[in-house]
Amino acid sequence: MLNIILFGPPGSGKGTQSEKLIAKYGLKHLSTGDLLRTEIAAQTPLGIEAKAMMDKGLLVPDEVVIGMISSALEANPEANGFLFDGFPRTEAQSVALDGLLELKETQIALVLSLEVSEEELVKRLLNRGLTSGRSDDTNEQVIRARIVEYHNKTSVVADYYRKFDKVNNIKGEGTVDEIFALLCNEVDKYVS
Ligand code: ADP
């Protein structure tokens, strides 16, 4: 199995690059943001609880996203590998993911970390807010709160995987195709 974490702050291009990576390498895309938005659209109790946090730019509780990922892994026993997008976002989520993958006798192959400057992130997210229909992208305060959550809670995820020498930093500014080529370069090095 080839299991990859696509890592980076909100607006770093994880969603865009995920689509291209799953197509090229035949992976199953697991985006906790997408899974949560599906729950919100269906107005499930989980979705209603998560929306309150997401609208403030805060992370939803670890148990909630870990439970969703655990179910998604179980629901896809035939997958060649998984691309994790927006997960793990805390050290507790990283530890839980390692445990879940160990049960499947597999592990994270590599972490691809997209590096983008803060001003560029805010610009991209406000721009995405014009068309995405995502309420968390229209308010600059909420965007800044998400970036603060990223620095406080999520950036440690890279430190966690750095201990296992799994992290590759990728410049996330440039054209979509330029960035995709840099990502593929790292995956191909791992695969070969
Ligand atoms: P972005 O990274 O562009 O902000 P996402 O779609 O990945 O967008 O996430 C949107 C929101 O969903 C986050 O701000 C957070 O509230 C919630 N969320 C997504 N993934 C997680 C996670 N792994 N842990 C906690 N909260 C999450």
Coordinates of C-alpha atoms and ligand atoms in Angstrom, one line a residue:
M1 CA 0.0 0.0 0.0
L2 CA 1.1 3.6 -0.6
N3 CA -0.2 5.9 2.1
I4 CA 0.6 9.6 1.8
I5 CA -0.2 12.6 4.0
L6 CA -0.6 15.8 2.1
F7 CA 0.2 18.4 4.7
G8 CA 0.0 22.2 4.8
P9 CA -1.9 25.2 6.2
P10 CA -5.5 26.1 5.0
G11 CA -5.3 27.3 1.5
S12 CA -2.0 25.6 0.7
G13 CA -3.5 23.7 -2.2
K14 CA -4.1 20.3 -0.6
G15 CA -7.5 19.8 -2.2
T16 CA -6.3 20.7 -5.7
Q17 CA -3.2 18.6 -5.6
S18 CA -5.0 15.7 -3.9
E19 CA -7.3 15.3 -6.9
K20 CA -4.3 15.0 -9.2
L21 CA -2.3 12.7 -6.9
I22 CA -5.2 10.2 -6.4
A23 CA -5.7 10.0 -10.2
K24 CA -2.1 9.4 -10.9
Y25 CA -1.3 6.9 -8.2
G26 CA -4.7 5.2 -7.8
L27 CA -5.2 6.2 -4.2
K28 CA -8.4 6.7 -2.2
H29 CA -8.8 10.3 -1.1
L30 CA -9.7 10.8 2.5
S31 CA -10.3 14.5 3.3
T32 CA -11.7 15.1 6.8
G33 CA -12.9 18.6 5.7
D34 CA -14.9 16.9 2.9
L35 CA -16.2 14.2 5.2
L36 CA -17.3 16.9 7.8
R37 CA -19.0 19.0 5.1
T38 CA -20.9 15.9 4.0
E39 CA -22.1 15.4 7.6
I40 CA -23.1 19.1 7.7
A41 CA -25.1 18.8 4.5
A42 CA -26.9 15.8 5.8
Q43 CA -27.6 17.7 9.1
T44 CA -26.4 14.8 11.2
P45 CA -25.8 15.4 14.9
L46 CA -22.0 15.1 14.2
G47 CA -22.4 17.6 11.4
I48 CA -24.2 20.1 13.6
E49 CA -21.6 19.8 16.3
A50 CA -18.7 20.2 13.8
K51 CA -20.2 23.2 12.1
A52 CA -20.2 25.3 15.2
M53 CA -16.4 24.7 15.5
M54 CA -15.7 25.1 11.8
D55 CA -17.6 28.4 11.6
K56 CA -15.2 29.8 14.3
G57 CA -12.1 28.5 12.5
L58 CA -11.5 26.0 15.3
L59 CA -10.6 22.3 15.0
V60 CA -13.3 19.8 15.7
P61 CA -12.6 17.3 18.5
D62 CA -10.0 14.6 17.8
E63 CA -12.5 11.8 18.6
V64 CA -14.8 13.0 15.9
V65 CA -12.3 13.0 13.1
I66 CA -10.5 9.9 14.3
G67 CA -13.8 8.0 14.3
M68 CA -14.6 9.2 10.7
I69 CA -11.2 8.1 9.4
S70 CA -11.4 4.8 11.2
S71 CA -14.8 4.1 9.4
A72 CA -13.4 5.3 6.1
L73 CA -10.5 2.9 6.4
E74 CA -12.8 0.0 7.2
A75 CA -15.1 0.9 4.3
N76 CA -12.2 0.7 1.8
P77 CA -10.5 -2.7 2.4
E78 CA -9.5 -3.0 -1.3
A79 CA -7.7 0.4 -1.6
N80 CA -4.2 0.4 -3.0
G81 CA -3.4 3.2 -0.6
F82 CA -4.8 6.3 0.9
L83 CA -4.1 10.0 0.5
F84 CA -4.9 11.8 3.7
D85 CA -5.8 15.5 3.2
G86 CA -6.4 17.7 6.2
F87 CA -5.7 14.8 8.6
P88 CA -3.9 14.3 10.9
R89 CA -4.1 17.8 12.3
T90 CA -3.0 17.2 15.9
E91 CA -0.4 14.9 17.5
A92 CA -3.2 12.8 19.0
Q93 CA -4.6 12.3 15.5
S94 CA -1.2 11.3 14.2
V95 CA -0.7 8.7 16.9
A96 CA -4.3 7.4 16.3
L97 CA -3.6 7.1 12.5
D98 CA -0.4 5.2 13.1
G99 CA -2.4 2.8 15.2
L100 CA -5.2 2.3 12.7
L101 CA -2.7 1.7 9.9
E102 CA -0.7 -0.8 12.0
L103 CA -3.9 -2.8 12.4
K104 CA -4.0 -3.0 8.6
E105 CA -0.3 -4.0 8.6
T106 CA 0.7 -0.8 6.8
Q107 CA 2.0 2.6 7.6
I108 CA 2.5 6.2 6.3
A109 CA 5.0 6.2 3.4
L110 CA 5.6 9.9 3.2
V111 CA 4.4 13.3 4.3
L112 CA 4.4 16.0 1.6
S113 CA 4.3 19.4 3.2
L114 CA 3.2 22.3 1.1
E115 CA 4.9 25.6 2.1
V116 CA 3.0 28.8 1.4
S117 CA 3.4 32.3 2.9
E118 CA 0.7 33.6 5.1
E119 CA -0.3 36.6 3.0
E120 CA -0.7 34.3 0.0
L121 CA -2.9 31.9 2.0
V122 CA -5.2 34.7 3.1
K123 CA -5.5 35.9 -0.5
R124 CA -6.2 32.5 -1.9
L125 CA -8.8 31.7 0.8
L126 CA -10.7 35.0 0.4
N127 CA -10.7 34.4 -3.4
R128 CA -11.9 30.8 -2.9
G129 CA -14.7 32.2 -0.7
L130 CA -16.1 34.1 -3.6
T131 CA -17.1 30.8 -5.3
S132 CA -16.7 27.9 -3.0
G133 CA -19.9 28.4 -1.0
R134 CA -17.8 27.7 2.1
S135 CA -18.8 30.1 4.9
D136 CA -15.4 29.7 6.6
D137 CA -13.7 31.2 3.5
T138 CA -15.6 34.5 3.4
N139 CA -14.6 36.0 6.7
E140 CA -11.0 37.2 7.1
Q141 CA -11.2 36.8 10.9
V142 CA -12.2 33.1 10.5
I143 CA -9.4 32.6 8.0
R144 CA -6.8 34.1 10.4
A145 CA -8.2 31.9 13.2
R146 CA -7.7 28.8 11.1
I147 CA -4.1 29.8 10.4
V148 CA -3.6 30.4 14.2
E149 CA -5.0 26.9 14.9
Y150 CA -2.6 25.5 12.3
H151 CA 0.4 27.1 14.0
N152 CA -0.8 26.1 17.5
K153 CA -2.0 22.6 16.9
T154 CA -1.2 21.3 13.5
S155 CA 2.4 22.3 12.7
V156 CA 3.5 19.8 15.4
V157 CA 2.3 17.0 13.1
A158 CA 5.2 17.7 10.8
D159 CA 7.6 17.5 13.8
Y160 CA 6.0 14.2 14.7
Y161 CA 6.7 12.6 11.3
R162 CA 10.1 14.3 11.0
K163 CA 11.2 12.0 13.8
F164 CA 10.6 9.1 11.4
D165 CA 12.2 11.0 8.6
K166 CA 9.1 11.0 6.5
V167 CA 8.6 14.7 5.8
N168 CA 9.3 16.4 2.4
N169 CA 8.9 20.1 2.2
I170 CA 7.5 21.3 -1.1
K171 CA 7.3 24.9 -2.3
G172 CA 3.5 25.4 -2.7
E173 CA 3.7 28.6 -4.7
G174 CA 3.9 28.5 -8.5
T175 CA 1.5 27.0 -11.1
V176 CA -0.7 23.9 -10.1
D177 CA 1.3 21.8 -12.6
E178 CA 4.7 23.0 -11.3
I179 CA 3.7 22.1 -7.7
F180 CA 2.3 18.8 -8.9
A181 CA 5.6 17.9 -10.6
L182 CA 7.5 18.6 -7.4
L183 CA 5.1 16.4 -5.4
C184 CA 5.3 13.5 -8.0
N185 CA 9.1 13.7 -7.9
E186 CA 9.0 12.9 -4.2
V187 CA 6.4 10.1 -4.6
D188 CA 8.3 8.6 -7.5
K189 CA 11.6 8.6 -5.5
Y190 CA 9.7 6.7 -2.8
V191 CA 8.1 4.2 -5.1
S192 CA 11.2 3.3 -7.1
Ligands
ADP1 P1 -8.8 24.1 5.1 O1 -7.6 23.3 5.5 O2 -8.7 24.8 3.8 O3 -9.2 25.1 6.2 P2 -10.5 21.8 5.4 O4 -11.6 21.5 4.5 O5 -9.4 20.8 5.5 O6 -10.0 23.2 4.9 O7 -11.1 22.0 6.9 C1 -12.1 22.9 7.2 C2 -12.4 22.8 8.7 O8 -12.8 21.5 9.1 C3 -11.2 23.1 9.6 O9 -11.1 24.5 9.8 C4 -11.6 22.4 10.9 O10 -12.6 23.1 11.6 C5 -12.3 21.2 10.4 N1 -11.4 20.0 10.2 C6 -11.0 19.4 9.1 N2 -10.2 18.4 9.3 C7 -10.0 18.4 10.7 C8 -9.2 17.5 11.5 N3 -8.4 16.6 11.1 N4 -9.3 17.8 12.9 C9 -10.0 18.7 13.4 N5 -10.8 19.6 12.6 C10 -10.8 19.4 11.3

